[in-house]
Coordinates of C-alpha atoms and ligand atoms in Angstrom, one line a residue:
X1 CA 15.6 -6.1 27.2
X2 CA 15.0 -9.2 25.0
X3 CA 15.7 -8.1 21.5
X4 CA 16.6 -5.1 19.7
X5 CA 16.4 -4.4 16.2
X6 CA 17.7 -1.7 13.9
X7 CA 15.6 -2.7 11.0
X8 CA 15.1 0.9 9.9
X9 CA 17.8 3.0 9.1
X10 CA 19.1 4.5 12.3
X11 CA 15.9 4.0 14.4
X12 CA 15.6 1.6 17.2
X13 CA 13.3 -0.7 18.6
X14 CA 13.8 -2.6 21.0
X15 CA 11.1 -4.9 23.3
X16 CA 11.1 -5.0 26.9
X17 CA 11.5 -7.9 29.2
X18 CA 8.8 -9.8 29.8
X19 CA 8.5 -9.4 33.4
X20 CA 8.7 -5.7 33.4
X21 CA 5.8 -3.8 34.4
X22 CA 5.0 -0.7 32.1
X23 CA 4.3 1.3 34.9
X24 CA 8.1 0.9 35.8
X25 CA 9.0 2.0 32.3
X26 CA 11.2 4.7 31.8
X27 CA 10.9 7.1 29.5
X28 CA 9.7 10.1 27.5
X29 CA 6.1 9.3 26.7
X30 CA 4.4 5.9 27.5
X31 CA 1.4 5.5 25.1
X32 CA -1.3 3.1 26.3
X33 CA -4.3 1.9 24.9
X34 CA -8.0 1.6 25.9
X35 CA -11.5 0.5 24.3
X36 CA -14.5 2.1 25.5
X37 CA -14.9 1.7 29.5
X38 CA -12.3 -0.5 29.3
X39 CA -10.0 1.5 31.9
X40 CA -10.5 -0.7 35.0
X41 CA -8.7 -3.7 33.4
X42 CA -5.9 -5.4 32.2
X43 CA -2.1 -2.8 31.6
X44 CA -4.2 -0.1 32.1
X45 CA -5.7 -1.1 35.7
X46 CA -2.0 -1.4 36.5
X47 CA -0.9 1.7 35.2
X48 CA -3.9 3.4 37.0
X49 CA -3.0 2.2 40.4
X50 CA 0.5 4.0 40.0
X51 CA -0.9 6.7 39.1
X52 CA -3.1 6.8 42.3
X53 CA -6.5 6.2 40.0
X54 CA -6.0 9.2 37.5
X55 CA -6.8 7.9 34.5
X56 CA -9.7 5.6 36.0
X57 CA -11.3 9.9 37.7
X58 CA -10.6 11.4 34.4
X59 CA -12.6 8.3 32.3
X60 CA -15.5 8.8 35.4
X61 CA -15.4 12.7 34.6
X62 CA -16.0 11.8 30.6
X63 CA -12.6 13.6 29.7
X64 CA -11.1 10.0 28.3
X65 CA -13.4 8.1 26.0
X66 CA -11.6 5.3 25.0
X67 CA -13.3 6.6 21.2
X68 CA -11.1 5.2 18.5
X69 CA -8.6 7.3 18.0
X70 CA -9.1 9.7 20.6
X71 CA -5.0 10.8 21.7
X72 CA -5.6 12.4 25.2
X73 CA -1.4 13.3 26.9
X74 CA -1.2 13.3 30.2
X75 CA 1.5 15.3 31.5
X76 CA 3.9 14.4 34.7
X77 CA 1.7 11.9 35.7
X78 CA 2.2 10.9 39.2
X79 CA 3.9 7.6 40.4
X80 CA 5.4 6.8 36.8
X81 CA 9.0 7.3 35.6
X82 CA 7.6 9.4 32.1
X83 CA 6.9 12.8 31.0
X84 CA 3.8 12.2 29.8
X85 CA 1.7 9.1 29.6
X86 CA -0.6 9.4 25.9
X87 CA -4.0 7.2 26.3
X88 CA -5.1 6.3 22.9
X89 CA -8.7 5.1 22.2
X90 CA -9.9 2.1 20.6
X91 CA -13.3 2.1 20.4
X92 CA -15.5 -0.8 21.6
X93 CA -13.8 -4.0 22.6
X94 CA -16.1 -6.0 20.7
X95 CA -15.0 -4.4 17.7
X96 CA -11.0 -4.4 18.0
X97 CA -9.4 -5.8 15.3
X98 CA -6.1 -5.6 13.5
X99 CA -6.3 -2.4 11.1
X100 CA -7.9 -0.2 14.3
X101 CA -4.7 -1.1 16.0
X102 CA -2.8 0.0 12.9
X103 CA -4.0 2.8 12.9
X104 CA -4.6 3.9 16.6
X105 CA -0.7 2.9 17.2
X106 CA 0.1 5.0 14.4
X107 CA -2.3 8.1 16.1
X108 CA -0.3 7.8 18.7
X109 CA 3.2 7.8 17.3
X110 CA 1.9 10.4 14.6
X111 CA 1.0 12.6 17.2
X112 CA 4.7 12.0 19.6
X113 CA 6.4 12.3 16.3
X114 CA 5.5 16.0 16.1
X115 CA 8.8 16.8 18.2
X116 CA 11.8 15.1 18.4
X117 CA 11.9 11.9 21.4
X118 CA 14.9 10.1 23.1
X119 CA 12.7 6.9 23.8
X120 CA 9.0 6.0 23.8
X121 CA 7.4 3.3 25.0
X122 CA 4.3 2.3 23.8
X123 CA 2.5 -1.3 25.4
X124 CA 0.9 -3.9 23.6
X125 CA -2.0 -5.8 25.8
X126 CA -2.2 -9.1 26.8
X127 CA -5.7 -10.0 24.6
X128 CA -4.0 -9.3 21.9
X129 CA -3.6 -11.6 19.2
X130 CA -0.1 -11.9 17.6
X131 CA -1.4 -10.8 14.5
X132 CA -2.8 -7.6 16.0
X133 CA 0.4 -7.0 17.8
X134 CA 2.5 -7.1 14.1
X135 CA -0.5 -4.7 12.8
X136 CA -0.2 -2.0 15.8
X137 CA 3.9 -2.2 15.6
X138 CA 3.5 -1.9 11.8
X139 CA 1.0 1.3 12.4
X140 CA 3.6 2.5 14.9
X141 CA 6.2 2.6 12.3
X142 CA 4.0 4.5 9.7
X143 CA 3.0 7.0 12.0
X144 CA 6.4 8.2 12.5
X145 CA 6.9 9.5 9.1
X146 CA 5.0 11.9 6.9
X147 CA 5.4 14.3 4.6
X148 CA 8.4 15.7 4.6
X149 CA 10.1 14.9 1.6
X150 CA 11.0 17.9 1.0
X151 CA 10.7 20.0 3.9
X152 CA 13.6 21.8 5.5
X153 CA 11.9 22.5 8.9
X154 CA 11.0 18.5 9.2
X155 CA 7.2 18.4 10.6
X156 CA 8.0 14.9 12.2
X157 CA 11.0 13.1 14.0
X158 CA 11.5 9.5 14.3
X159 CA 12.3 8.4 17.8
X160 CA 15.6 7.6 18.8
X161 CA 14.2 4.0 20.5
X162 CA 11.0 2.9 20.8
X163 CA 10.2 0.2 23.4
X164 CA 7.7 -2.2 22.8
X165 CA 6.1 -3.8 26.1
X166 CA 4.1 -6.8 26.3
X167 CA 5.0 -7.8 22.3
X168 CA 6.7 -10.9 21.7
X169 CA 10.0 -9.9 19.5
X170 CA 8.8 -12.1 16.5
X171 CA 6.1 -10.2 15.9
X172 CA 7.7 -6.7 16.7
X173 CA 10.2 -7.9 13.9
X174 CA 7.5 -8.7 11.6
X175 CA 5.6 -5.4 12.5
X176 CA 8.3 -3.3 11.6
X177 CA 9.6 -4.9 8.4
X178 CA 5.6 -4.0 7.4
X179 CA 5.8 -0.7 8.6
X180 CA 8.8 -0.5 6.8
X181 CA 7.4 -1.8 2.9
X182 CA 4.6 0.3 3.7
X183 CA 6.8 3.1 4.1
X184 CA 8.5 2.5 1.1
X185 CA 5.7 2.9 -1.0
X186 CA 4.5 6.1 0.7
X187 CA 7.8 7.4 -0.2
X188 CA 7.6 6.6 -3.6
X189 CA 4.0 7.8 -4.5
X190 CA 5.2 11.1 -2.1
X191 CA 8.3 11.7 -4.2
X192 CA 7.5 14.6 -6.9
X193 CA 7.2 13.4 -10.3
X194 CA 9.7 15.2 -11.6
X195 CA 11.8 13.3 -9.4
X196 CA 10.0 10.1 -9.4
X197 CA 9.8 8.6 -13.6
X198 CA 10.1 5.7 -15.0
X199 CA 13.9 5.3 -14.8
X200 CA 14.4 6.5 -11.1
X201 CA 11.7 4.0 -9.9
X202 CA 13.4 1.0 -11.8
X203 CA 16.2 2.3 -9.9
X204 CA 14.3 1.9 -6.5
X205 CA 13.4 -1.2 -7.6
X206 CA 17.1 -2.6 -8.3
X207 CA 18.1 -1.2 -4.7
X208 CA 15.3 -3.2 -3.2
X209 CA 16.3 -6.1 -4.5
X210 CA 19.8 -5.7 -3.7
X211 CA 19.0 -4.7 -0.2
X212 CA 16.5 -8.7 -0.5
X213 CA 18.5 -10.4 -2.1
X214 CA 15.7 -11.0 -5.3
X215 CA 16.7 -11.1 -9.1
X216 CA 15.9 -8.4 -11.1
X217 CA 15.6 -7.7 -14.8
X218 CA 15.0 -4.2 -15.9
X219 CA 14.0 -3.6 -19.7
X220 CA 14.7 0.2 -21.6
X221 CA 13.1 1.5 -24.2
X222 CA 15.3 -1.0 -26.6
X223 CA 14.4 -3.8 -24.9
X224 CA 10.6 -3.4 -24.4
X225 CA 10.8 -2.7 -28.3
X226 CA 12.7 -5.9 -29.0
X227 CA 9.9 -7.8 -26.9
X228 CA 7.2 -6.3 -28.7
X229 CA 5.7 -4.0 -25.8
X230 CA 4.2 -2.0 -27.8
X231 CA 1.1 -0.6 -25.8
X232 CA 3.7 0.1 -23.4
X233 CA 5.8 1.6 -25.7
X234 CA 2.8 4.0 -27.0
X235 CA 1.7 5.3 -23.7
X236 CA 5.5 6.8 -23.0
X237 CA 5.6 7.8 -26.5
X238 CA 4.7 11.9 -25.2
X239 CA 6.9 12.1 -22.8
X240 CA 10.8 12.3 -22.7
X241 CA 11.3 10.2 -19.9
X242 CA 11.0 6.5 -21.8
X243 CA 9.3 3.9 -20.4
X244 CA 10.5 0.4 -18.7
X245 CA 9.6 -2.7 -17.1
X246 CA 10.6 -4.2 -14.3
X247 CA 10.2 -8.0 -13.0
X248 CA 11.7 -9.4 -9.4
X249 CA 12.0 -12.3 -8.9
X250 CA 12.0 -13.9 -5.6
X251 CA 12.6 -17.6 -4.3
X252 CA 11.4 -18.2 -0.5
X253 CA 13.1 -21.0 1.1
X254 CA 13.0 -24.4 -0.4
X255 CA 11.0 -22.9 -3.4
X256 CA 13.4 -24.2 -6.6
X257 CA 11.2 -24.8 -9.1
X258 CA 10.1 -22.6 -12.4
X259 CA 6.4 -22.2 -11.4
X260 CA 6.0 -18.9 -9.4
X261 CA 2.9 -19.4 -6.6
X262 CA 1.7 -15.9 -7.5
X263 CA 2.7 -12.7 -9.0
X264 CA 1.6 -9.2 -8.4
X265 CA 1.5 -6.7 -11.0
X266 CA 1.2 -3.0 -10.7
X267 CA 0.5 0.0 -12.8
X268 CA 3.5 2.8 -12.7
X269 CA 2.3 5.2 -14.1
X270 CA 5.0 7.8 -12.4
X271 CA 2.3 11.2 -13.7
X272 CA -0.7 10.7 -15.4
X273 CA -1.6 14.3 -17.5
X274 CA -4.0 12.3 -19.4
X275 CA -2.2 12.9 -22.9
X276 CA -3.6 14.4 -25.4
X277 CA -7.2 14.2 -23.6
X278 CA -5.9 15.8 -21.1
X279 CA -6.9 16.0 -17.8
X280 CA -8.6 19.5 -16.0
X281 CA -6.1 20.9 -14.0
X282 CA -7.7 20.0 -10.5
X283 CA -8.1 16.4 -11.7
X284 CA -4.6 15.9 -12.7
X285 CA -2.6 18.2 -9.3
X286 CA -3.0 14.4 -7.4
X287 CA -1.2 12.0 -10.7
X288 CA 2.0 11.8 -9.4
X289 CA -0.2 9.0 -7.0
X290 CA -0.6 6.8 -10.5
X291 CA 2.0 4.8 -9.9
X292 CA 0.5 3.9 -6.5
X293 CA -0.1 0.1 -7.7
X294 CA 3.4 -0.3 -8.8
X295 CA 4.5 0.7 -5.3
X296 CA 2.1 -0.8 -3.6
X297 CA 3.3 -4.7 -5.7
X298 CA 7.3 -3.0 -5.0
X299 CA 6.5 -2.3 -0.7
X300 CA 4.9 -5.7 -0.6
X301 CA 7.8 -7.9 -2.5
X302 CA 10.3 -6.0 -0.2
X303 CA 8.3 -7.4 3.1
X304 CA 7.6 -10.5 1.5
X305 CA 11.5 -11.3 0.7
X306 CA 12.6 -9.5 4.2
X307 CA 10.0 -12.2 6.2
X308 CA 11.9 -15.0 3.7
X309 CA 8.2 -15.8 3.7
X310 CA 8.3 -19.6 2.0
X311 CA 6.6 -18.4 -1.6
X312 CA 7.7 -18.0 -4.8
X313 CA 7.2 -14.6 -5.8
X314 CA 7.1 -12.2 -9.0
X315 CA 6.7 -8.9 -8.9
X316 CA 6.3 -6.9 -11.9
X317 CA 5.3 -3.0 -12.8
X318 CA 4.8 -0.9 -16.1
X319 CA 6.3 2.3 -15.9
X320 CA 5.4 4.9 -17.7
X321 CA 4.6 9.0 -18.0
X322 CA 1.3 9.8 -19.8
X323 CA 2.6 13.2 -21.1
X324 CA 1.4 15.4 -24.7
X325 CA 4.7 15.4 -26.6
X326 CA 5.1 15.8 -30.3
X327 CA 5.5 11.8 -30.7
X328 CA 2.2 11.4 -28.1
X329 CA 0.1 8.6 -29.4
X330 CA -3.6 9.9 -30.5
X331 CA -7.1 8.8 -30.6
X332 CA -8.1 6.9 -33.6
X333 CA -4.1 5.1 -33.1
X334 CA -4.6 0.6 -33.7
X335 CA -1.7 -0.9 -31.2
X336 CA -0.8 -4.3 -31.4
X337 CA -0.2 -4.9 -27.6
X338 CA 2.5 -7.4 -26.7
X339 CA -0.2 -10.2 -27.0
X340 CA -1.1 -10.0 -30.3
X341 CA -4.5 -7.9 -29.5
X342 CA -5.3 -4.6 -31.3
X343 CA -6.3 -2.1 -29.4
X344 CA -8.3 1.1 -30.8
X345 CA -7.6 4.1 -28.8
X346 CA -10.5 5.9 -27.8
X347 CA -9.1 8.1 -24.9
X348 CA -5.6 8.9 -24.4
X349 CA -6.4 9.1 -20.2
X350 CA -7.5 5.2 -20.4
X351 CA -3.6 4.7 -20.4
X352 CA -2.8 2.1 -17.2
X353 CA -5.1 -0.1 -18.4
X354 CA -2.6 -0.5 -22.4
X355 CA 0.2 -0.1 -19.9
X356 CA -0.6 -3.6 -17.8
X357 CA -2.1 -5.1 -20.8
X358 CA 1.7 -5.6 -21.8
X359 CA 2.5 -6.1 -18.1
X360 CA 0.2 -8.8 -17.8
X361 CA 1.2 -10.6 -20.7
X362 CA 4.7 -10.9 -19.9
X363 CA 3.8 -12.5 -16.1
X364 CA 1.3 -14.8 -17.6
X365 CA 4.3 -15.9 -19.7
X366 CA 5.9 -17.0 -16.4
X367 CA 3.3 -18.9 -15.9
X368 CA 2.4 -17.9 -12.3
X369 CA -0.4 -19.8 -10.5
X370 CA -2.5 -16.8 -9.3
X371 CA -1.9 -13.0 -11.0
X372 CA -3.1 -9.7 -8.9
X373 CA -2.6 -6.6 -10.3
X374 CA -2.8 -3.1 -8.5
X375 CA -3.8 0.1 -10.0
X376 CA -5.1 3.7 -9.9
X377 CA -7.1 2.2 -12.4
X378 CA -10.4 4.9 -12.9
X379 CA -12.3 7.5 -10.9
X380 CA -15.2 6.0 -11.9
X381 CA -14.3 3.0 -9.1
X382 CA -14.4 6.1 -6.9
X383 CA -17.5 7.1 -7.9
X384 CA -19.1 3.8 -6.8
X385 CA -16.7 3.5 -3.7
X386 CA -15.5 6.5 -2.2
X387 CA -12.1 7.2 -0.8
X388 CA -11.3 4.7 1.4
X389 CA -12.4 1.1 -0.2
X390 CA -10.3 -0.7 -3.0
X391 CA -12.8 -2.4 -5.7
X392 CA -11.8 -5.9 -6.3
X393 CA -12.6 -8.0 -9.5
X394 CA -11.6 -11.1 -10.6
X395 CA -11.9 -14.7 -12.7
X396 CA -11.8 -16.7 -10.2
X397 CA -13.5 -16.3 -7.0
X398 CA -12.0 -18.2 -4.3
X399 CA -8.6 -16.1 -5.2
X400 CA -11.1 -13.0 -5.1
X401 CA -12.7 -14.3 -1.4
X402 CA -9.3 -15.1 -0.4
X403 CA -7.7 -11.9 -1.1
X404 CA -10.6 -10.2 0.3
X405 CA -10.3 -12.1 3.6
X406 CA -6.4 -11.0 3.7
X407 CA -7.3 -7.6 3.4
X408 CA -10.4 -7.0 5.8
X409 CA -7.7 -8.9 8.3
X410 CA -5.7 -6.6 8.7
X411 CA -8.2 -3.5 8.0
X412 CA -7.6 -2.7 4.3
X413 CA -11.9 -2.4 3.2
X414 CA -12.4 -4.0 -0.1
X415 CA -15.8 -4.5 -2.4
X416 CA -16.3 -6.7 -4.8
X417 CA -17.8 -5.7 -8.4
X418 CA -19.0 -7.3 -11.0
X419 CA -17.6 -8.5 -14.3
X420 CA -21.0 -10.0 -15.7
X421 CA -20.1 -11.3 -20.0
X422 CA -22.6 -8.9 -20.6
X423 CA -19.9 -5.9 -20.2
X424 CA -17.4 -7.1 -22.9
X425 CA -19.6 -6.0 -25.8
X426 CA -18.8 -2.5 -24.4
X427 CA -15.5 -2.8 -25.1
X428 CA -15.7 -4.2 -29.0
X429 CA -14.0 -1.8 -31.3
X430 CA -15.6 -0.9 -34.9
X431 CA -11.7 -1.4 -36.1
X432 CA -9.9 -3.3 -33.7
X433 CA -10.0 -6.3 -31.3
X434 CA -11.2 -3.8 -28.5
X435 CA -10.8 -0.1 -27.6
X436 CA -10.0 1.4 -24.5
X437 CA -12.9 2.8 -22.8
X438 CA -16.9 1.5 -22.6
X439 CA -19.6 2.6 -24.4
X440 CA -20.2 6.3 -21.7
X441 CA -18.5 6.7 -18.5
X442 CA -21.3 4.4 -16.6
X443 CA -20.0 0.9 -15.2
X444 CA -16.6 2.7 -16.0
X445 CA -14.2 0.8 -13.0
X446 CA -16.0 -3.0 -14.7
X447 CA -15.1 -2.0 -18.2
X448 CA -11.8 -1.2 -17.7
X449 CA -11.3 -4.7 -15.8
X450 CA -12.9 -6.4 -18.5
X451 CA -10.2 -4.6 -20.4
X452 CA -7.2 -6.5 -18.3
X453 CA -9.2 -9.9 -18.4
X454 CA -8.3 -9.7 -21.4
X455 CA -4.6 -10.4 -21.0
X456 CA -4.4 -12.7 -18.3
X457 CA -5.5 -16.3 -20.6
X458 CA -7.2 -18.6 -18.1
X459 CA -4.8 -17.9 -14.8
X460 CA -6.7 -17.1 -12.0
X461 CA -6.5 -13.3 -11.4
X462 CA -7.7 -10.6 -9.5
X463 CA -7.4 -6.7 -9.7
X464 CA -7.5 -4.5 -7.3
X465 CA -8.4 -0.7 -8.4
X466 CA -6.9 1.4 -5.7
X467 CA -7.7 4.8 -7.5
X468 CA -9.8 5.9 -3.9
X469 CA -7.9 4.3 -1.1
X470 CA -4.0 5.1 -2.5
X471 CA -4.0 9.0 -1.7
X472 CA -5.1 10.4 0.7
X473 CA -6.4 14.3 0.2
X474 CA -6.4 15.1 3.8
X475 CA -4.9 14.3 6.4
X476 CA -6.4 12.0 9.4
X477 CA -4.9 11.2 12.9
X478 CA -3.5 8.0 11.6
X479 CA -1.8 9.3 8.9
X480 CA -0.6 12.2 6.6
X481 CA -2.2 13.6 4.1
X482 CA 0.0 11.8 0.3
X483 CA 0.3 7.9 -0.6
X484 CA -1.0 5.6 2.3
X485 CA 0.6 2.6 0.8
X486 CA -2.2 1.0 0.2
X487 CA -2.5 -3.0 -0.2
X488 CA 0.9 -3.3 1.4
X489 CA -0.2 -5.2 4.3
X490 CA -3.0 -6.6 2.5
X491 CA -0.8 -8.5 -0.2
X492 CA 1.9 -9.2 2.4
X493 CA -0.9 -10.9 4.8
X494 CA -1.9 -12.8 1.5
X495 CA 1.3 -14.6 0.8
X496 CA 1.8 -15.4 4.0
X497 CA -1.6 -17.8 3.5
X498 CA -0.2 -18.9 0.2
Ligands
LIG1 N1 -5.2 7.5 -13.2 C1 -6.6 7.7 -13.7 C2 -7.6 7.2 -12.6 C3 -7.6 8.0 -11.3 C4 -8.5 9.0 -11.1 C5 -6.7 7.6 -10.3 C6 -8.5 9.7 -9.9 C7 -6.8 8.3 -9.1 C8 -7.7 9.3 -8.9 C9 -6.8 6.9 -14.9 O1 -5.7 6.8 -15.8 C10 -7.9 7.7 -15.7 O2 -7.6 8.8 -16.1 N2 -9.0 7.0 -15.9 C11 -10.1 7.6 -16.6 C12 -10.7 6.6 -17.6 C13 -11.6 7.2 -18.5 C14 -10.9 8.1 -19.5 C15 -12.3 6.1 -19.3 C16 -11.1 8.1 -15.6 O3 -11.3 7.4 -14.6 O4 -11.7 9.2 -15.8
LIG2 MN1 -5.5 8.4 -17.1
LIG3 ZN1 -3.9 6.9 -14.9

């Protein structure tokens, strides 16, 4: 063995030798991978010969496909040293990239995970590009874990070890500190929101900077009055859990001076009711997820300062519960956000978008080069994209292109939208400097962007609405149904380009 790691609280990877052959492996389950006719070659040709030509009949008989994310065990397979051997489908060579490796490594361990598992070895092939391999650890690690938060009969066990063959340790390492912030944020957006408020995620927050080494400031109640955060300040007002603010702060080696390269902002909305217009039932049993941004910018800093990635980095969230208490603020209410800009509230449920006006305005005071926010912004951005796409929007496009290029690498779909002048007159207020919601629901993910351009001055920024992409209702082979910690790897991947 080369390297081990014990990144992750009691769970153990470790990458095999070079020179050994997987079909030598020992262990419980060896999990290998395969595109579309793609048997005869490569790992799996040499695996196949042990195995006296098995896997090549059963490919000829049409019982393996090599479809992505086909999971097909093999049990006792002759001439290897493994209880099983698991043949996971990638689809069409042509088409392999980075995020189907994600997620067909984490098919795989999703589906082994199901019962507890001294070692499993799972083998990376030789086309692979080192940036796949990190992606198809990183999946590995996610598919480990799911939804048992609180659970007592646990649906899924992490492995004692898991061997990684044919993966150079770097990128193992990198895979699994990914796996790992992407994990983090799963938890967080799993936790129940009763559990999960604005205090006990700043708490998070200070434990994943001590555990990174980044400085953190936390501000209460007191202090986000002091600094004048008052649209903040208003959307906590109904619920007894008070609001905060947190900003980390990390330096990447030989990074020293005061200008941060970029800083990512996310909503925290730790349960989103709607307020006083409050939500239907059905539409409000899935708002614990609106603080999915804020985990999402949390997962991300804690991989970026773990890779001591060579940026300068702040990281900053709005938390805050949207509830109907007696102080709740009300339609018709003026705020004078942290800015200076009154905004007329038209809809109490339009509340992440006052939430990161504040946010915003605090990290343009920073004076960060680039800004991207996250945030469960509005169903409408749903509406226009479905599930499983993040809309992007932005000031500047060649941060927009760039942050779409990161994401797409490493299989994160994003689509861009509009933000045409045109739309700002939607948001002009009879009484204030704007109100919170457009003129009608229609264009409603563009309005409420134009609503944070607002906040940012002239810095290049992008959002990213995650409202589709950060829960996921049901579950798929790759993944648990609950948070997906979205943008993890796609922010991650982006500082490492910046
Ligand atoms: N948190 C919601 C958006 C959301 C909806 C996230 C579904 C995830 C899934 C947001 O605060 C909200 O309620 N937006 C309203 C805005 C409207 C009142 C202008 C919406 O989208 O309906
Ligand atoms: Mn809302
Ligand atoms: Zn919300």
């Amino acid at each position: 063995m080369t390297a081990e790691f014990e990144l992750l609280r009691g769970v153990r990877t470790v990458v095999a030798d070079p020179a050994s052959r997987p079909e030598a492996i020992e262990a419980d389950a060896l999990v290998l991978f395969l595109t579309e006719g793609g048997a005869g070659t490569g790992v799996c040709a040499d695996v196949d010969r042990a195995t006296g030509g098995l896997v090549a009949r059963l490919v000829a008989a049409g019982e393996i496909t090599g479809r992505r994310y086909e999971c097909v065990p093999l049990l006792g397979p002759p001439g290897l040293h493994v209880a099983q051997l698991v043949l996971v489908g990638l689809g069409k060579r042509e088409e392999l990239d980075a995020g189907t490796l994600y997620r067909a490594a984490a098919t795989a361990t999703r589906h082994l995970s199901g019962k507890a598992r001294a070692r499993v070895a799972l083998v990376a092939d030789g086309t692979w590009s080192t940036r796949q391999i990190e992606q198809a650890v990183a999946g590995g690690v996610v598919g480990m874990v799911g939804q048992d938060l609180y659970r007592g009969d646990k649906k899924r066990t992490r492995f004692g070890t898991t061997v990684w063959v044919g993966a150079p340790p770097e990128a193992v390492e990198r895979g699994i500190l990914l796996g790992d912030g992407v994990n983090l944020a799963r938890r967080l957006v799993n936790t129940a929101p009763d559990d999960m408020y604005p205090q006990t995620f700043a708490e998070e927050a200070a434990s994943v900077a001590g555990r990174t080494g980044m400085e953190i400031e936390i501000w209460d109640e007191d202090q986000l009055a002091r600094q004048r955060c008052n649209a903040i300040l208003a959307v906590g007002r109904g619920s007894h859990r008070p609001p905060r603010l947190v900003v980390l702060r990390y330096r990447g080696p030989g990074r020293t001076d005061d200008t941060p390269d970029l800083a990512l902002v996310g909503k925290g909305v730790t349960f989103d009711s709607g307020g006083l217009s409050l939500k239907p039932s059905d539409s409000m049993l899935t708002m614990k997820c609106d603080m999915a941004g804020a985990a999402a910018v949390l997962g991300a800093a804690a991989t970026i300062a773990s890779l001591k990635l060579p940026v300068h980095l702040v990281a900053a969230v709005g938390l805050a519960e949207n509830m109907t208490g007696p102080a709740a603020y009300k339609l018709g209410d003026v705020i004078t956000a942290r800015s200076g800009t009154t905004i007329e509230v038209h809809n109490t449920d339009a509340e992440g978008r006052i939430v990161l006006a504040d946010v915003l305005d605090v990290v343009k005071g920073l004076g960060p080069k680039k800004i991207i926010d996250a945030a469960t912004l509005t169903g409408a951005c749903m509406v226009a994209l479905g599930y499983d796409v993040a809309g992007l929007f932005t000031n500047d496009q060649p941060l927009c292109d760039a942050l779409a290029a990161a994401a797409r690498s490493v299989g994160e779909p994003v689509w861009q939208l509009p933000m045409y002048s045109d739309y700002d007159d939607q948001i002009k207020s009879e009484v204030a400097d704007i109100k919170n919601v457009g003129e009608g629901r229609w264009g409603g993910a563009i309005t409420a962007a134009k609503f944070l351009e607002r906040f940012v001055g002239g810095i290049p920024w992008t959002h990213v609405d995650i409202a589709g992409p950060a829960f996921a209702e049901k579950t798929r082979p790759w993944i648990d149904g609950g948070g997906t910690g979205s943008m993890v790897r796609a922010f991650v991947e982006f500082a490492r380009g910046t």
